[in-house]
Amino acid sequence: MSRLRQVVGTLILASICIPVFLLHRFALRLDVWLYPSLRDVAISKPLFIVGLPRSGTTLLHRLMATQSGVFTTMPLWELLLAPAVCEKHMLRRLRNADRRLGSPLWRLYQAVERRLVGSFENVHATTLFSPEEDYLSLLPFGGCFLDVIRAPRSERVWKLGHFCERLQRSQQIALLDVYTGVLKRHLFFRGQHLRLLSKNPSFTSWIPVLTEAFPDACIVGLRRVPHESVPSQLSSLQSGMNWFGNDVTDADIVARFVELLAAYWRMLEEFKCTLQPERFQLITYERLISDSESVVRELMEQFGYEVTAAGLLSLQRQCSVQKRYSSRHRYRLETFGLHPDQLDRSFGLHSKSRCQAPASPGRPETLSC
C-alpha cells in the first residue's frame, strides 16, 4: 500500500509541477532576452542564514527581514509562482487589474490561505507573502533537498543534502549558477541598492561554495541541541512523508537524517573556526528565543549593516509578537528510536573543539578547547 501511495503521490505531484517547472525555465531564459542588463546586477554583501533545521532559522529570517530599508528577501509567491522577472511583472499587472475589479481574486486567495495555513500552523506557518527559503527556486532544476519527502531513499537526493561533500563539482557549479541568476532577478525587480537576505538550513552544506561565490557575504549559523533539533525536524516531515507512503520513523531514514544534521553541526564548527567574526557568527537557539532583539541588533552592528529608525520600530513590534508566541508542535525523541547520548556521540559533543571560537554578538555557546 505504501508503494502504491508513493506512485500515486508522485504522479499527482508530477502532473502539477512539470508544466509549472517547464514554464519557469522558459521564462528564466526569456528574461535574458527581455532584460539584458540582468548580467550587470551585483549581489553585494548578501546575508545567509544557515544552521540546523528547527533551530530558529525561520524566526531570525523574519526578524532580519523587518529591516526592509536594508534587506530584501524572497516571499513564497516569487519562489513558487514567479522566479523570472517577466513572471513577476505579469503577476503584478494581474494584481492591479484585480484591484480595479474590486479584488475578487484577492478575496478568494485569502479564503483559501486561511484554510491552508491552519494545517501547517504548528510546524511552519507561512503565506504566499511570508519570507521563505529561496532554495525552493532550485525545484525546477532538480536541485532542492526538499524532494527527500517524496524520495527518502534516493541517493541523488542525499547527495544534494551533502552538497559540497558528495555532489560533483560540475553539478555544484551548475546549481550555483542557477541560484545566482534567481538572486539577480530578485534584486533587479526589488532594487539593486538592497542587500540580499537568504535563509536555508540546507545551505549549511553549501557554505564553502557560498563563501567562494560571494567573497563579501556574511553568514549566521544557528544550532540547537541535537536531542531537540533532530526529533523536531523528523516530526515536521512526518505528514509530508506519510502522504507519499514513507515512514519517517524508519530506522534507515532516521539514521540518514542524524548523519546529515551531524555533518551540518561539524560544518558550523569548522567555519566558526576559520571565518572572521565580521563574516560569520554562530548563535544558539536558546539565546535567539530569549533575547531576539539584542541578537538582531548585534548582528547588524557586527556585520556592518545599518539599522534604520523605521527598521528598529518594526523589529521591536515583531519581537513583541514573538514573546507571546507558543509553539504547539509536539514530538518525542523515543518516537524515532533515538537517545540523547547516542546523538551526542553522533554529533561529536564528547570531543573538544579544536579552535578558540571568536567572540560573537549573539553570545553564542562557548566552546571548550
CSV table of C-alpha atoms in Angstrom, one decimal:
chain,number,residue,atom,x,y,z
A,1,MET,CA,0.0,0.0,0.0
A,2,SER,CA,2.8,2.4,0.9
A,3,ARG,CA,4.4,1.8,-2.6
A,4,LEU,CA,1.1,2.5,-4.3
A,5,ARG,CA,0.7,5.7,-2.3
A,6,GLN,CA,4.2,6.8,-3.3
A,7,VAL,CA,3.5,6.1,-7.0
A,8,VAL,CA,0.1,7.9,-7.0
A,9,GLY,CA,1.5,10.8,-5.0
A,10,THR,CA,4.4,11.2,-7.4
A,11,LEU,CA,2.1,11.1,-10.4
A,12,ILE,CA,-0.1,13.8,-8.9
A,13,LEU,CA,2.8,15.9,-8.0
A,14,ALA,CA,4.4,15.5,-11.4
A,15,SER,CA,1.2,16.4,-13.2
A,16,ILE,CA,1.2,19.7,-11.4
A,17,CYS,CA,4.9,20.5,-11.1
A,18,ILE,CA,6.3,19.5,-14.5
A,19,PRO,CA,4.2,22.0,-16.5
A,20,VAL,CA,4.9,24.8,-14.0
A,21,PHE,CA,8.7,24.0,-13.9
A,22,LEU,CA,8.9,24.0,-17.7
A,23,LEU,CA,7.1,27.4,-17.7
A,24,HIS,CA,9.6,28.8,-15.2
A,25,ARG,CA,12.6,27.5,-17.1
A,26,PHE,CA,11.3,29.1,-20.3
A,27,ALA,CA,10.6,32.4,-18.5
A,28,LEU,CA,14.0,32.5,-17.0
A,29,ARG,CA,15.5,32.1,-20.5
A,30,LEU,CA,13.2,34.7,-21.8
A,31,ASP,CA,14.5,37.2,-19.1
A,32,VAL,CA,17.9,37.1,-20.7
A,33,TRP,CA,16.4,38.5,-24.0
A,34,LEU,CA,14.0,40.9,-22.4
A,35,TYR,CA,16.4,42.3,-19.7
A,36,PRO,CA,20.0,42.2,-21.0
A,37,SER,CA,21.1,44.3,-18.1
A,38,LEU,CA,20.4,41.4,-15.7
A,39,ARG,CA,24.0,40.3,-16.2
A,40,ASP,CA,25.3,43.5,-14.7
A,41,VAL,CA,23.3,43.1,-11.4
A,42,ALA,CA,25.7,42.9,-8.5
A,43,ILE,CA,24.9,40.8,-5.4
A,44,SER,CA,26.8,42.9,-2.8
A,45,LYS,CA,27.3,41.8,0.8
A,46,PRO,CA,24.4,39.2,1.0
A,47,LEU,CA,23.5,37.7,4.3
A,48,PHE,CA,22.9,34.0,4.5
A,49,ILE,CA,21.1,32.4,7.5
A,50,VAL,CA,22.0,28.7,7.8
A,51,GLY,CA,22.1,26.1,10.5
A,52,LEU,CA,20.3,23.0,11.8
A,53,PRO,CA,16.6,22.8,10.8
A,54,ARG,CA,14.3,23.7,13.7
A,55,SER,CA,17.0,25.8,15.3
A,56,GLY,CA,15.3,29.3,14.9
A,57,THR,CA,16.4,30.0,11.3
A,58,THR,CA,12.8,31.0,10.3
A,59,LEU,CA,12.5,33.3,13.3
A,60,LEU,CA,15.8,35.0,12.7
A,61,HIS,CA,15.0,35.3,9.0
A,62,ARG,CA,11.7,37.1,9.6
A,63,LEU,CA,13.2,39.3,12.3
A,64,MET,CA,16.1,40.4,10.0
A,65,ALA,CA,13.5,41.0,7.2
A,66,THR,CA,12.0,43.7,9.4
A,67,GLN,CA,15.0,45.8,8.2
A,68,SER,CA,13.3,46.4,4.9
A,69,GLY,CA,15.3,49.5,4.1
A,70,VAL,CA,18.4,47.4,4.2
A,71,PHE,CA,17.5,43.9,3.1
A,72,THR,CA,15.3,42.2,0.5
A,73,THR,CA,14.2,38.6,0.8
A,74,MET,CA,12.1,36.4,-1.4
A,75,PRO,CA,8.4,35.8,-0.4
A,76,LEU,CA,6.9,32.5,-1.2
A,77,TRP,CA,4.9,33.8,-4.2
A,78,GLU,CA,8.0,34.7,-6.0
A,79,LEU,CA,9.7,31.4,-5.4
A,80,LEU,CA,6.7,29.2,-6.4
A,81,LEU,CA,4.9,31.4,-9.0
A,82,ALA,CA,7.4,33.9,-10.4
A,83,PRO,CA,11.2,33.3,-10.2
A,84,ALA,CA,11.6,35.1,-13.5
A,85,VAL,CA,11.4,38.9,-13.9
A,86,CYS,CA,8.8,38.6,-16.7
A,87,GLU,CA,6.6,36.4,-14.4
A,88,LYS,CA,6.9,38.9,-11.5
A,89,HIS,CA,5.7,41.8,-13.8
A,90,MET,CA,2.9,39.6,-15.1
A,91,LEU,CA,1.6,38.9,-11.6
A,92,ARG,CA,1.9,42.5,-10.6
A,93,ARG,CA,-0.3,43.5,-13.6
A,94,LEU,CA,-2.8,40.8,-12.7
A,95,ARG,CA,-3.0,42.1,-9.1
A,96,ASN,CA,-3.5,45.7,-10.4
A,97,ALA,CA,-6.3,44.5,-12.7
A,98,ASP,CA,-7.9,42.6,-9.8
A,99,ARG,CA,-7.9,45.7,-7.7
A,100,ARG,CA,-9.8,47.6,-10.4
A,101,LEU,CA,-12.5,44.9,-10.4
A,102,GLY,CA,-12.9,45.0,-6.6
A,103,SER,CA,-10.3,42.3,-5.7
A,104,PRO,CA,-12.4,39.2,-6.2
A,105,LEU,CA,-9.3,37.0,-6.8
A,106,TRP,CA,-7.6,38.5,-3.8
A,107,ARG,CA,-10.5,37.7,-1.5
A,108,LEU,CA,-10.6,34.1,-2.9
A,109,TYR,CA,-6.9,33.8,-2.2
A,110,GLN,CA,-7.3,35.0,1.4
A,111,ALA,CA,-10.1,32.5,2.0
A,112,VAL,CA,-8.0,29.6,0.7
A,113,GLU,CA,-5.0,30.8,2.6
A,114,ARG,CA,-6.9,30.9,6.0
A,115,ARG,CA,-7.8,27.3,5.4
A,116,LEU,CA,-4.4,26.1,4.4
A,117,VAL,CA,-2.3,28.0,6.9
A,118,GLY,CA,-4.2,26.3,9.8
A,119,SER,CA,-2.9,22.9,8.5
A,120,PHE,CA,0.7,23.9,9.0
A,121,GLU,CA,0.5,26.4,11.9
A,122,ASN,CA,2.0,24.0,14.4
A,123,VAL,CA,5.0,23.2,12.3
A,124,HIS,CA,5.8,26.1,9.9
A,125,ALA,CA,3.1,28.7,9.4
A,126,THR,CA,3.6,30.6,6.2
A,127,THR,CA,1.7,32.5,3.5
A,128,LEU,CA,2.5,33.4,-0.1
A,129,PHE,CA,3.7,36.8,1.2
A,130,SER,CA,5.9,35.4,4.0
A,131,PRO,CA,9.7,35.5,3.6
A,132,GLU,CA,10.6,31.9,2.6
A,133,GLU,CA,13.6,29.7,1.7
A,134,ASP,CA,15.0,30.8,-1.7
A,135,TYR,CA,16.4,27.3,-2.0
A,136,LEU,CA,12.9,26.5,-3.4
A,137,SER,CA,13.9,28.3,-6.6
A,138,LEU,CA,16.0,25.2,-7.4
A,139,LEU,CA,13.0,22.9,-7.6
A,140,PRO,CA,12.5,23.3,-11.4
A,141,PHE,CA,16.2,22.2,-11.8
A,142,GLY,CA,16.1,19.2,-9.5
A,143,GLY,CA,18.4,20.9,-7.0
A,144,CYS,CA,16.3,21.1,-3.9
A,145,PHE,CA,16.7,18.7,-1.0
A,146,LEU,CA,13.0,19.1,-0.2
A,147,ASP,CA,12.5,16.2,-2.5
A,148,VAL,CA,13.6,14.0,0.4
A,149,ILE,CA,9.9,14.0,1.5
A,150,ARG,CA,8.9,12.1,-1.7
A,151,ALA,CA,12.1,10.0,-2.1
A,152,PRO,CA,13.9,9.5,1.2
A,153,ARG,CA,15.9,6.5,-0.2
A,154,SER,CA,17.2,8.3,-3.3
A,155,GLU,CA,21.0,8.6,-3.4
A,156,ARG,CA,20.6,11.6,-5.7
A,157,VAL,CA,18.6,13.5,-3.1
A,158,TRP,CA,21.0,12.7,-0.2
A,159,LYS,CA,23.9,14.0,-2.4
A,160,LEU,CA,22.1,17.3,-2.6
A,161,GLY,CA,21.9,17.3,1.2
A,162,HIS,CA,25.6,16.7,1.5
A,163,PHE,CA,26.2,19.3,-1.2
A,164,CYS,CA,29.9,20.0,-1.0
A,165,GLU,CA,30.9,16.6,0.3
A,166,ARG,CA,29.2,14.3,-2.2
A,167,LEU,CA,27.9,16.3,-5.2
A,168,GLN,CA,30.2,16.5,-8.2
A,169,ARG,CA,31.9,19.9,-8.7
A,170,SER,CA,30.3,20.4,-12.1
A,171,GLN,CA,26.8,19.8,-10.5
A,172,GLN,CA,27.7,22.3,-7.7
A,173,ILE,CA,28.6,25.0,-10.2
A,174,ALA,CA,25.5,24.4,-12.4
A,175,LEU,CA,23.2,24.7,-9.4
A,176,LEU,CA,25.1,27.7,-8.0
A,177,ASP,CA,24.8,29.5,-11.4
A,178,VAL,CA,21.0,28.9,-11.4
A,179,TYR,CA,20.7,30.2,-7.9
A,180,THR,CA,22.8,33.3,-8.6
A,181,GLY,CA,20.6,34.0,-11.6
A,182,VAL,CA,17.5,33.9,-9.5
A,183,LEU,CA,19.1,36.2,-6.9
A,184,LYS,CA,20.0,38.7,-9.6
A,185,ARG,CA,16.4,38.7,-10.9
A,186,HIS,CA,15.0,39.3,-7.5
A,187,LEU,CA,17.4,42.3,-6.9
A,188,PHE,CA,16.6,43.6,-10.4
A,189,PHE,CA,12.9,43.6,-9.6
A,190,ARG,CA,13.1,44.8,-5.9
A,191,GLY,CA,16.0,47.2,-6.0
A,192,GLN,CA,19.7,46.8,-6.6
A,193,HIS,CA,20.6,49.0,-3.7
A,194,LEU,CA,19.3,46.4,-1.2
A,195,ARG,CA,21.2,43.5,0.4
A,196,LEU,CA,20.0,40.0,-0.3
A,197,LEU,CA,18.7,38.2,2.8
A,198,SER,CA,18.6,34.4,2.4
A,199,LYS,CA,17.5,31.6,4.8
A,200,ASN,CA,18.2,28.0,4.1
A,201,PRO,CA,19.2,25.3,6.6
A,202,SER,CA,20.1,23.1,3.6
A,203,PHE,CA,22.6,25.8,2.6
A,204,THR,CA,24.7,24.8,5.6
A,205,SER,CA,26.3,22.2,3.3
A,206,TRP,CA,26.8,25.0,0.7
A,207,ILE,CA,28.9,27.3,3.0
A,208,PRO,CA,32.2,26.5,1.1
A,209,VAL,CA,30.8,27.4,-2.3
A,210,LEU,CA,28.8,30.4,-1.0
A,211,THR,CA,31.9,32.0,0.6
A,212,GLU,CA,33.7,31.3,-2.7
A,213,ALA,CA,31.0,32.7,-5.0
A,214,PHE,CA,30.2,35.7,-2.7
A,215,PRO,CA,33.5,36.8,-1.1
A,216,ASP,CA,31.9,39.6,0.9
A,217,ALA,CA,28.9,37.5,2.1
A,218,CYS,CA,28.0,37.4,5.8
A,219,ILE,CA,26.8,34.2,7.3
A,220,VAL,CA,24.8,33.4,10.5
A,221,GLY,CA,24.7,29.9,11.7
A,222,LEU,CA,22.1,28.7,14.2
A,223,ARG,CA,22.1,25.5,16.1
A,224,ARG,CA,20.1,23.8,18.8
A,225,VAL,CA,21.0,20.8,21.0
A,226,PRO,CA,20.6,17.6,18.9
A,227,HIS,CA,18.1,15.9,21.2
A,228,GLU,CA,15.7,18.8,20.4
A,229,SER,CA,16.5,19.7,16.8
A,230,VAL,CA,16.7,16.1,15.4
A,231,PRO,CA,13.2,14.9,16.6
A,232,SER,CA,11.7,18.3,15.8
A,233,GLN,CA,12.9,18.1,12.2
A,234,LEU,CA,11.8,14.5,11.8
A,235,SER,CA,8.4,15.2,13.2
A,236,SER,CA,7.9,18.2,10.9
A,237,LEU,CA,8.4,15.9,7.9
A,238,GLN,CA,6.0,13.2,9.1
A,239,SER,CA,2.8,14.3,7.4
A,240,GLY,CA,4.5,15.1,4.2
A,241,MET,CA,6.3,11.7,4.1
A,242,ASN,CA,3.1,9.9,5.0
A,243,TRP,CA,1.4,11.4,2.0
A,244,PHE,CA,3.9,9.7,-0.2
A,245,GLY,CA,3.7,6.4,1.7
A,246,ASN,CA,7.0,6.9,3.5
A,247,ASP,CA,7.6,6.3,7.2
A,248,VAL,CA,9.8,9.0,8.8
A,249,THR,CA,10.4,6.7,11.9
A,250,ASP,CA,12.0,4.0,9.6
A,251,ALA,CA,15.5,3.3,11.2
A,252,ASP,CA,17.3,3.9,7.9
A,253,ILE,CA,15.7,7.2,7.2
A,254,VAL,CA,16.3,8.3,10.8
A,255,ALA,CA,20.0,7.3,10.6
A,256,ARG,CA,20.4,9.3,7.3
A,257,PHE,CA,19.0,12.4,8.9
A,258,VAL,CA,21.2,12.0,12.0
A,259,GLU,CA,24.2,11.7,9.7
A,260,LEU,CA,23.2,14.8,7.7
A,261,LEU,CA,22.5,17.0,10.7
A,262,ALA,CA,25.7,15.9,12.4
A,263,ALA,CA,27.5,17.0,9.2
A,264,TYR,CA,25.8,20.4,9.4
A,265,TRP,CA,26.9,20.7,13.1
A,266,ARG,CA,30.5,20.0,12.1
A,267,MET,CA,30.4,22.4,9.2
A,268,LEU,CA,29.2,25.2,11.5
A,269,GLU,CA,32.0,24.3,13.9
A,270,GLU,CA,34.6,24.4,11.1
A,271,PHE,CA,33.6,27.8,9.8
A,272,LYS,CA,33.3,29.3,13.3
A,273,CYS,CA,37.0,28.4,13.5
A,274,THR,CA,38.0,29.6,10.0
A,275,LEU,CA,35.9,32.7,9.1
A,276,GLN,CA,36.4,36.1,10.7
A,277,PRO,CA,33.7,37.2,13.1
A,278,GLU,CA,32.7,40.1,10.8
A,279,ARG,CA,31.7,37.4,8.3
A,280,PHE,CA,30.4,34.5,10.4
A,281,GLN,CA,28.5,34.3,13.7
A,282,LEU,CA,27.2,31.2,15.4
A,283,ILE,CA,24.1,31.7,17.6
A,284,THR,CA,22.3,29.3,19.8
A,285,TYR,CA,18.5,28.7,19.6
A,286,GLU,CA,18.2,29.4,23.3
A,287,ARG,CA,19.9,32.8,23.0
A,288,LEU,CA,17.8,33.8,20.0
A,289,ILE,CA,14.5,32.9,21.7
A,290,SER,CA,15.3,34.6,25.0
A,291,ASP,CA,16.7,37.9,23.6
A,292,SER,CA,15.8,38.2,19.9
A,293,GLU,CA,16.0,42.0,19.6
A,294,SER,CA,19.6,42.1,21.0
A,295,VAL,CA,20.7,39.3,18.7
A,296,VAL,CA,19.4,41.1,15.6
A,297,ARG,CA,20.8,44.5,16.6
A,298,GLU,CA,24.2,43.0,17.5
A,299,LEU,CA,24.4,41.0,14.3
A,300,MET,CA,23.6,44.1,12.2
A,301,GLU,CA,26.4,46.0,14.0
A,302,GLN,CA,28.9,43.2,13.8
A,303,PHE,CA,28.3,42.7,10.0
A,304,GLY,CA,28.2,46.4,9.3
A,305,TYR,CA,24.6,46.7,8.2
A,306,GLU,CA,22.8,49.9,9.1
A,307,VAL,CA,19.8,49.8,11.5
A,308,THR,CA,17.2,52.5,10.5
A,309,ALA,CA,14.7,54.1,12.9
A,310,ALA,CA,11.8,52.5,11.0
A,311,GLY,CA,13.5,49.2,10.9
A,312,LEU,CA,14.1,49.3,14.7
A,313,LEU,CA,10.5,50.0,15.4
A,314,SER,CA,9.4,47.2,13.1
A,315,LEU,CA,11.8,44.8,14.8
A,316,GLN,CA,10.5,45.7,18.3
A,317,ARG,CA,6.9,45.1,17.2
A,318,GLN,CA,7.9,41.7,15.7
A,319,CYS,CA,9.8,40.7,18.9
A,320,SER,CA,6.9,41.7,21.0
A,321,VAL,CA,4.7,39.3,18.9
A,322,GLN,CA,7.3,36.6,19.2
A,323,LYS,CA,7.3,36.8,23.0
A,324,ARG,CA,3.6,35.9,23.1
A,325,TYR,CA,4.0,33.0,20.7
A,326,SER,CA,3.9,29.4,22.0
A,327,SER,CA,4.5,26.6,19.6
A,328,ARG,CA,2.1,23.7,19.7
A,329,HIS,CA,4.4,21.4,17.8
A,330,ARG,CA,5.0,18.3,20.0
A,331,TYR,CA,7.5,15.4,19.5
A,332,ARG,CA,9.3,12.8,21.4
A,333,LEU,CA,12.8,11.5,20.9
A,334,GLU,CA,11.8,7.9,21.6
A,335,THR,CA,9.3,8.0,18.7
A,336,PHE,CA,12.3,7.8,16.4
A,337,GLY,CA,14.3,5.2,18.3
A,338,LEU,CA,16.9,7.8,19.5
A,339,HIS,CA,18.6,8.5,22.8
A,340,PRO,CA,20.4,11.8,23.8
A,341,ASP,CA,23.7,10.0,24.4
A,342,GLN,CA,23.5,8.4,21.0
A,343,LEU,CA,23.0,11.8,19.4
A,344,ASP,CA,25.8,13.4,21.4
A,345,ARG,CA,28.2,10.8,20.1
A,346,SER,CA,27.0,11.2,16.5
A,347,PHE,CA,27.4,15.0,16.8
A,348,GLY,CA,30.8,14.7,18.4
A,349,LEU,CA,29.7,16.5,21.5
A,350,HIS,CA,32.0,14.5,23.8
A,351,SER,CA,35.1,15.7,22.0
A,352,LYS,CA,36.7,19.1,22.5
A,353,SER,CA,36.7,21.8,19.9
A,354,ARG,CA,40.0,22.3,18.0
A,355,CYS,CA,39.8,26.1,17.9
A,356,GLN,CA,39.2,29.0,20.1
A,357,ALA,CA,35.9,30.5,18.9
A,358,PRO,CA,35.9,34.3,18.3
A,359,ALA,CA,33.6,36.4,20.4
A,360,SER,CA,30.1,36.6,18.9
A,361,PRO,CA,27.4,39.3,19.3
A,362,GLY,CA,24.7,36.8,20.0
A,363,ARG,CA,26.6,35.4,23.0
A,364,PRO,CA,26.8,32.0,21.2
A,365,GLU,CA,27.8,28.9,23.1
A,366,THR,CA,31.3,28.9,24.5
A,367,LEU,CA,33.3,26.1,23.0
A,368,SER,CA,36.0,24.5,25.2
A,369,CYS,CA,39.3,23.9,23.5
